[in-house]
Short mmCIF file of C-alpha atoms and ligand atoms in Angstrom, two decimals:
data_model
loop_
_atom_site.label_atom_id
_atom_site.label_comp_id
_atom_site.label_asym_id
_atom_site.label_seq_id
_atom_site.Cartn_x
_atom_site.Cartn_y
_atom_site.Cartn_z
CA MET A 1 -2.84 12.49 -18.68
CA SER A 2 -3.16 9.09 -20.31
CA LYS A 3 -4.58 6.33 -18.12
CA ASN A 4 -1.47 4.19 -18.14
CA ARG A 5 0.32 6.85 -16.17
CA ILE A 6 -1.89 6.10 -13.18
CA ALA A 7 -1.32 3.11 -10.92
CA VAL A 8 -3.04 1.63 -7.88
CA PHE A 9 -1.12 0.54 -4.79
CA PRO A 10 -3.52 -1.68 -2.81
CA GLY A 11 -2.94 -2.95 0.71
CA SER A 12 -4.06 -2.98 4.31
CA PHE A 13 -1.85 -0.06 5.40
CA ASP A 14 -2.75 -0.74 9.03
CA PRO A 15 -0.78 1.42 9.58
CA LEU A 16 1.29 3.00 6.80
CA THR A 17 4.99 2.20 7.35
CA ASN A 18 8.26 3.59 6.01
CA GLY A 19 8.32 0.56 3.71
CA HIS A 20 5.03 1.65 2.11
CA VAL A 21 6.20 5.28 1.90
CA ASP A 22 9.31 4.19 0.02
CA ILE A 23 7.27 2.16 -2.49
CA VAL A 24 4.95 5.14 -3.07
CA LYS A 25 7.83 7.54 -3.68
CA ARG A 26 9.66 5.19 -6.00
CA SER A 27 6.48 4.43 -7.96
CA LEU A 28 6.09 8.14 -8.59
CA GLU A 29 9.43 8.06 -10.42
CA VAL A 30 7.67 5.91 -13.02
CA PHE A 31 3.98 6.79 -12.77
CA GLU A 32 2.39 10.21 -12.81
CA LYS A 33 -0.18 9.46 -10.16
CA LEU A 34 -0.73 6.79 -7.53
CA ILE A 35 -3.94 5.76 -5.85
CA VAL A 36 -3.07 4.22 -2.50
CA ALA A 37 -6.07 2.00 -1.87
CA VAL A 38 -6.97 0.65 1.55
CA VAL A 39 -8.63 -2.77 1.44
CA GLU A 40 -11.65 -3.09 3.69
CA ASN A 41 -11.14 -6.56 5.06
CA PRO A 42 -13.50 -7.35 7.94
CA SER A 43 -11.76 -10.67 8.64
CA LYS A 44 -8.48 -8.98 9.59
CA GLN A 45 -8.07 -7.56 13.10
CA ALA A 46 -7.47 -3.86 12.42
CA MET A 47 -5.84 -1.21 14.59
CA PHE A 48 -7.04 1.79 12.59
CA THR A 49 -10.35 2.20 10.77
CA VAL A 50 -10.30 2.48 6.98
CA GLU A 51 -11.10 6.20 7.29
CA GLU A 52 -8.20 6.73 9.75
CA ARG A 53 -5.81 4.85 7.47
CA LYS A 54 -6.87 6.92 4.47
CA ASN A 55 -6.43 10.15 6.44
CA LEU A 56 -2.92 9.14 7.51
CA ILE A 57 -2.00 8.38 3.88
CA GLN A 58 -3.43 11.68 2.68
CA GLU A 59 -1.62 13.57 5.44
CA GLU A 60 1.72 11.89 4.81
CA PHE A 61 1.68 12.69 1.09
CA SER A 62 -0.04 16.08 1.25
CA GLY A 63 3.16 17.71 -0.04
CA LEU A 64 2.80 15.82 -3.33
CA GLY A 65 -0.57 17.39 -4.17
CA ASP A 66 -2.84 15.30 -6.35
CA ARG A 67 -0.08 12.89 -7.39
CA VAL A 68 -1.08 10.69 -4.45
CA GLU A 69 -4.70 9.96 -3.65
CA ALA A 70 -6.01 7.78 -0.83
CA GLY A 71 -8.84 5.45 -1.75
CA SER A 72 -10.53 2.36 -0.36
CA PHE A 73 -12.45 -0.59 -1.65
CA LYS A 74 -14.37 -3.66 -0.51
CA GLY A 75 -14.38 -6.92 -2.39
CA LEU A 76 -12.31 -7.76 -5.41
CA LEU A 77 -9.39 -5.60 -6.52
CA VAL A 78 -10.29 -6.25 -10.17
CA ASP A 79 -13.74 -4.72 -9.63
CA TYR A 80 -12.20 -1.64 -8.06
CA LEU A 81 -9.73 -1.33 -10.95
CA LYS A 82 -12.58 -1.51 -13.42
CA GLU A 83 -14.44 1.20 -11.56
CA LEU A 84 -11.34 3.42 -11.75
CA ASN A 85 -10.49 2.29 -15.29
CA VAL A 86 -6.89 1.82 -14.14
CA TYR A 87 -5.24 -1.57 -14.61
CA ILE A 88 -1.74 -1.10 -13.27
CA VAL A 89 -1.14 -2.49 -9.80
CA ILE A 90 1.92 -1.78 -7.67
CA ARG A 91 3.07 -4.16 -4.95
CA GLY A 92 6.18 -4.22 -2.80
CA LEU A 93 8.31 -7.32 -2.40
CA ARG A 94 10.25 -7.90 0.76
CA ALA A 95 12.19 -11.10 1.20
CA ILE A 96 11.44 -14.39 -0.48
CA SER A 97 8.52 -14.81 1.94
CA ASP A 98 6.36 -12.31 0.00
CA PHE A 99 7.05 -14.01 -3.29
CA ASP A 100 4.65 -16.99 -3.17
CA TYR A 101 1.67 -14.96 -2.07
CA GLU A 102 2.36 -12.08 -4.44
CA THR A 103 2.83 -14.40 -7.41
CA GLN A 104 -0.47 -16.07 -6.65
CA MET A 105 -2.33 -12.74 -6.31
CA ALA A 106 -0.83 -11.31 -9.51
CA LEU A 107 -1.76 -14.44 -11.47
CA VAL A 108 -5.26 -14.61 -10.02
CA ASN A 109 -5.91 -10.96 -10.77
CA ARG A 110 -4.69 -11.34 -14.34
CA ASN A 111 -6.83 -14.40 -14.68
CA LEU A 112 -9.90 -12.48 -13.49
CA ASN A 113 -9.08 -9.65 -15.87
CA PRO A 114 -6.30 -10.00 -18.48
CA ARG A 115 -5.85 -6.22 -18.59
CA VAL A 116 -4.40 -6.19 -15.06
CA GLU A 117 -0.63 -5.79 -14.95
CA THR A 118 1.17 -5.99 -11.61
CA PHE A 119 4.49 -4.22 -11.11
CA PHE A 120 6.74 -5.21 -8.22
CA LEU A 121 9.26 -2.99 -6.51
CA MET A 122 11.89 -4.59 -4.31
CA ALA A 123 11.83 -3.26 -0.76
CA LYS A 124 14.84 -1.26 0.31
CA GLU A 125 17.19 -3.38 2.39
CA GLU A 126 16.70 -1.23 5.48
CA ASN A 127 12.91 -1.59 5.19
CA SER A 128 12.79 -5.24 4.36
CA TYR A 129 11.99 -6.37 7.90
CA ILE A 130 9.36 -3.67 8.51
CA SER A 131 5.71 -4.67 8.51
CA SER A 132 2.48 -3.19 9.81
CA SER A 133 2.00 -6.23 12.03
CA LEU A 134 5.40 -5.64 13.65
CA VAL A 135 4.33 -2.06 14.39
CA LYS A 136 1.02 -3.31 15.82
CA GLN A 137 2.90 -5.62 18.17
CA ILE A 138 5.54 -3.15 19.34
CA ALA A 139 3.66 0.16 19.62
CA PRO A 140 1.04 -0.91 22.22
CA LEU A 141 3.86 -2.18 24.43
CA GLY A 142 5.53 1.23 24.39
CA GLY A 143 8.32 0.23 22.00
CA ASP A 144 9.98 2.86 19.84
CA VAL A 145 8.62 2.63 16.31
CA SER A 146 10.15 5.89 15.04
CA LYS A 147 12.37 3.98 12.60
CA PHE A 148 9.43 2.03 11.18
CA VAL A 149 6.68 4.58 10.54
CA PRO A 150 6.39 8.18 9.34
CA LYS A 151 5.81 10.99 11.88
CA VAL A 152 2.06 11.30 11.19
CA VAL A 153 1.64 7.62 12.09
CA GLN A 154 3.85 7.97 15.18
CA LYS A 155 1.55 10.73 16.38
CA ALA A 156 -1.56 8.64 15.75
CA LEU A 157 -0.04 5.68 17.59
CA LYS A 158 0.88 7.86 20.57
CA ALA A 159 -2.68 9.16 20.74
CA ARG A 160 -3.89 5.58 21.27
P1 ADP B 201 -1.52 -6.62 2.43
O1 ADP B 201 -2.39 -7.06 3.57
O2 ADP B 201 -2.28 -6.43 1.15
O3 ADP B 201 -0.25 -7.38 2.24
P2 ADP B 201 0.15 -4.51 3.50
O4 ADP B 201 -0.27 -3.15 3.98
O5 ADP B 201 0.77 -5.43 4.48
O6 ADP B 201 -1.15 -5.12 2.84
O7 ADP B 201 1.14 -4.35 2.27
C1 ADP B 201 0.80 -3.65 1.12
C2 ADP B 201 1.92 -3.77 0.10
O8 ADP B 201 3.09 -3.14 0.60
C3 ADP B 201 2.33 -5.21 -0.21
O9 ADP B 201 2.68 -5.29 -1.58
C4 ADP B 201 3.54 -5.43 0.64
O10 ADP B 201 4.39 -6.41 0.08
C5 ADP B 201 4.17 -4.05 0.59
N1 ADP B 201 5.01 -3.82 1.76
C6 ADP B 201 4.69 -4.01 3.05
N2 ADP B 201 5.73 -3.71 3.86
C7 ADP B 201 6.73 -3.29 3.05
C8 ADP B 201 8.08 -2.86 3.24
N3 ADP B 201 8.61 -2.80 4.48
N4 ADP B 201 8.83 -2.51 2.18
C9 ADP B 201 8.29 -2.59 0.94
N5 ADP B 201 7.04 -3.01 0.66
C10 ADP B 201 6.26 -3.35 1.70
#
């Protein structure tokens, strides 16, 4: 398999939502393999540990075999990409609100390493209002998040 058939989908995934799942599945229409990489960001208040988030990702996509791999990294994305020797990054775009931040990140990453190419997939309309932070607000209050997250995540949230 040539390297350009592998892409990295980085994010917090705290927790994985139906929006993320859709981006993963649609990326696999284009790329042979996707590494879903959890960012270890100590400054963000997390609900699930990095290990728990990785396990949920692995569990959700277990049916796809080695086409989806869960990874994690600390520090700069460009350093992680270099380690993997993979320079294609996937990001999802919801409404206009994601655009500024995503543009900045894509340009910064390319500036840090010109080999980095970021591909954006537009969120599905029905997912465009879903975010991990929404789930983190609603689930602890007993709200129904079954339309926002996959079953494995629902189970993990219930266990909390
Ligand atoms: P980050 O903290 O890096 O933004 P997230 O887990 O919030 O991490 O998001 C990871 C990626 O998934 C980002 O590119 C984000 O735009 C995308 N994403 C998040 N929610 C959705 C959604 N509902 N539909 C499509 N893409 C999404």
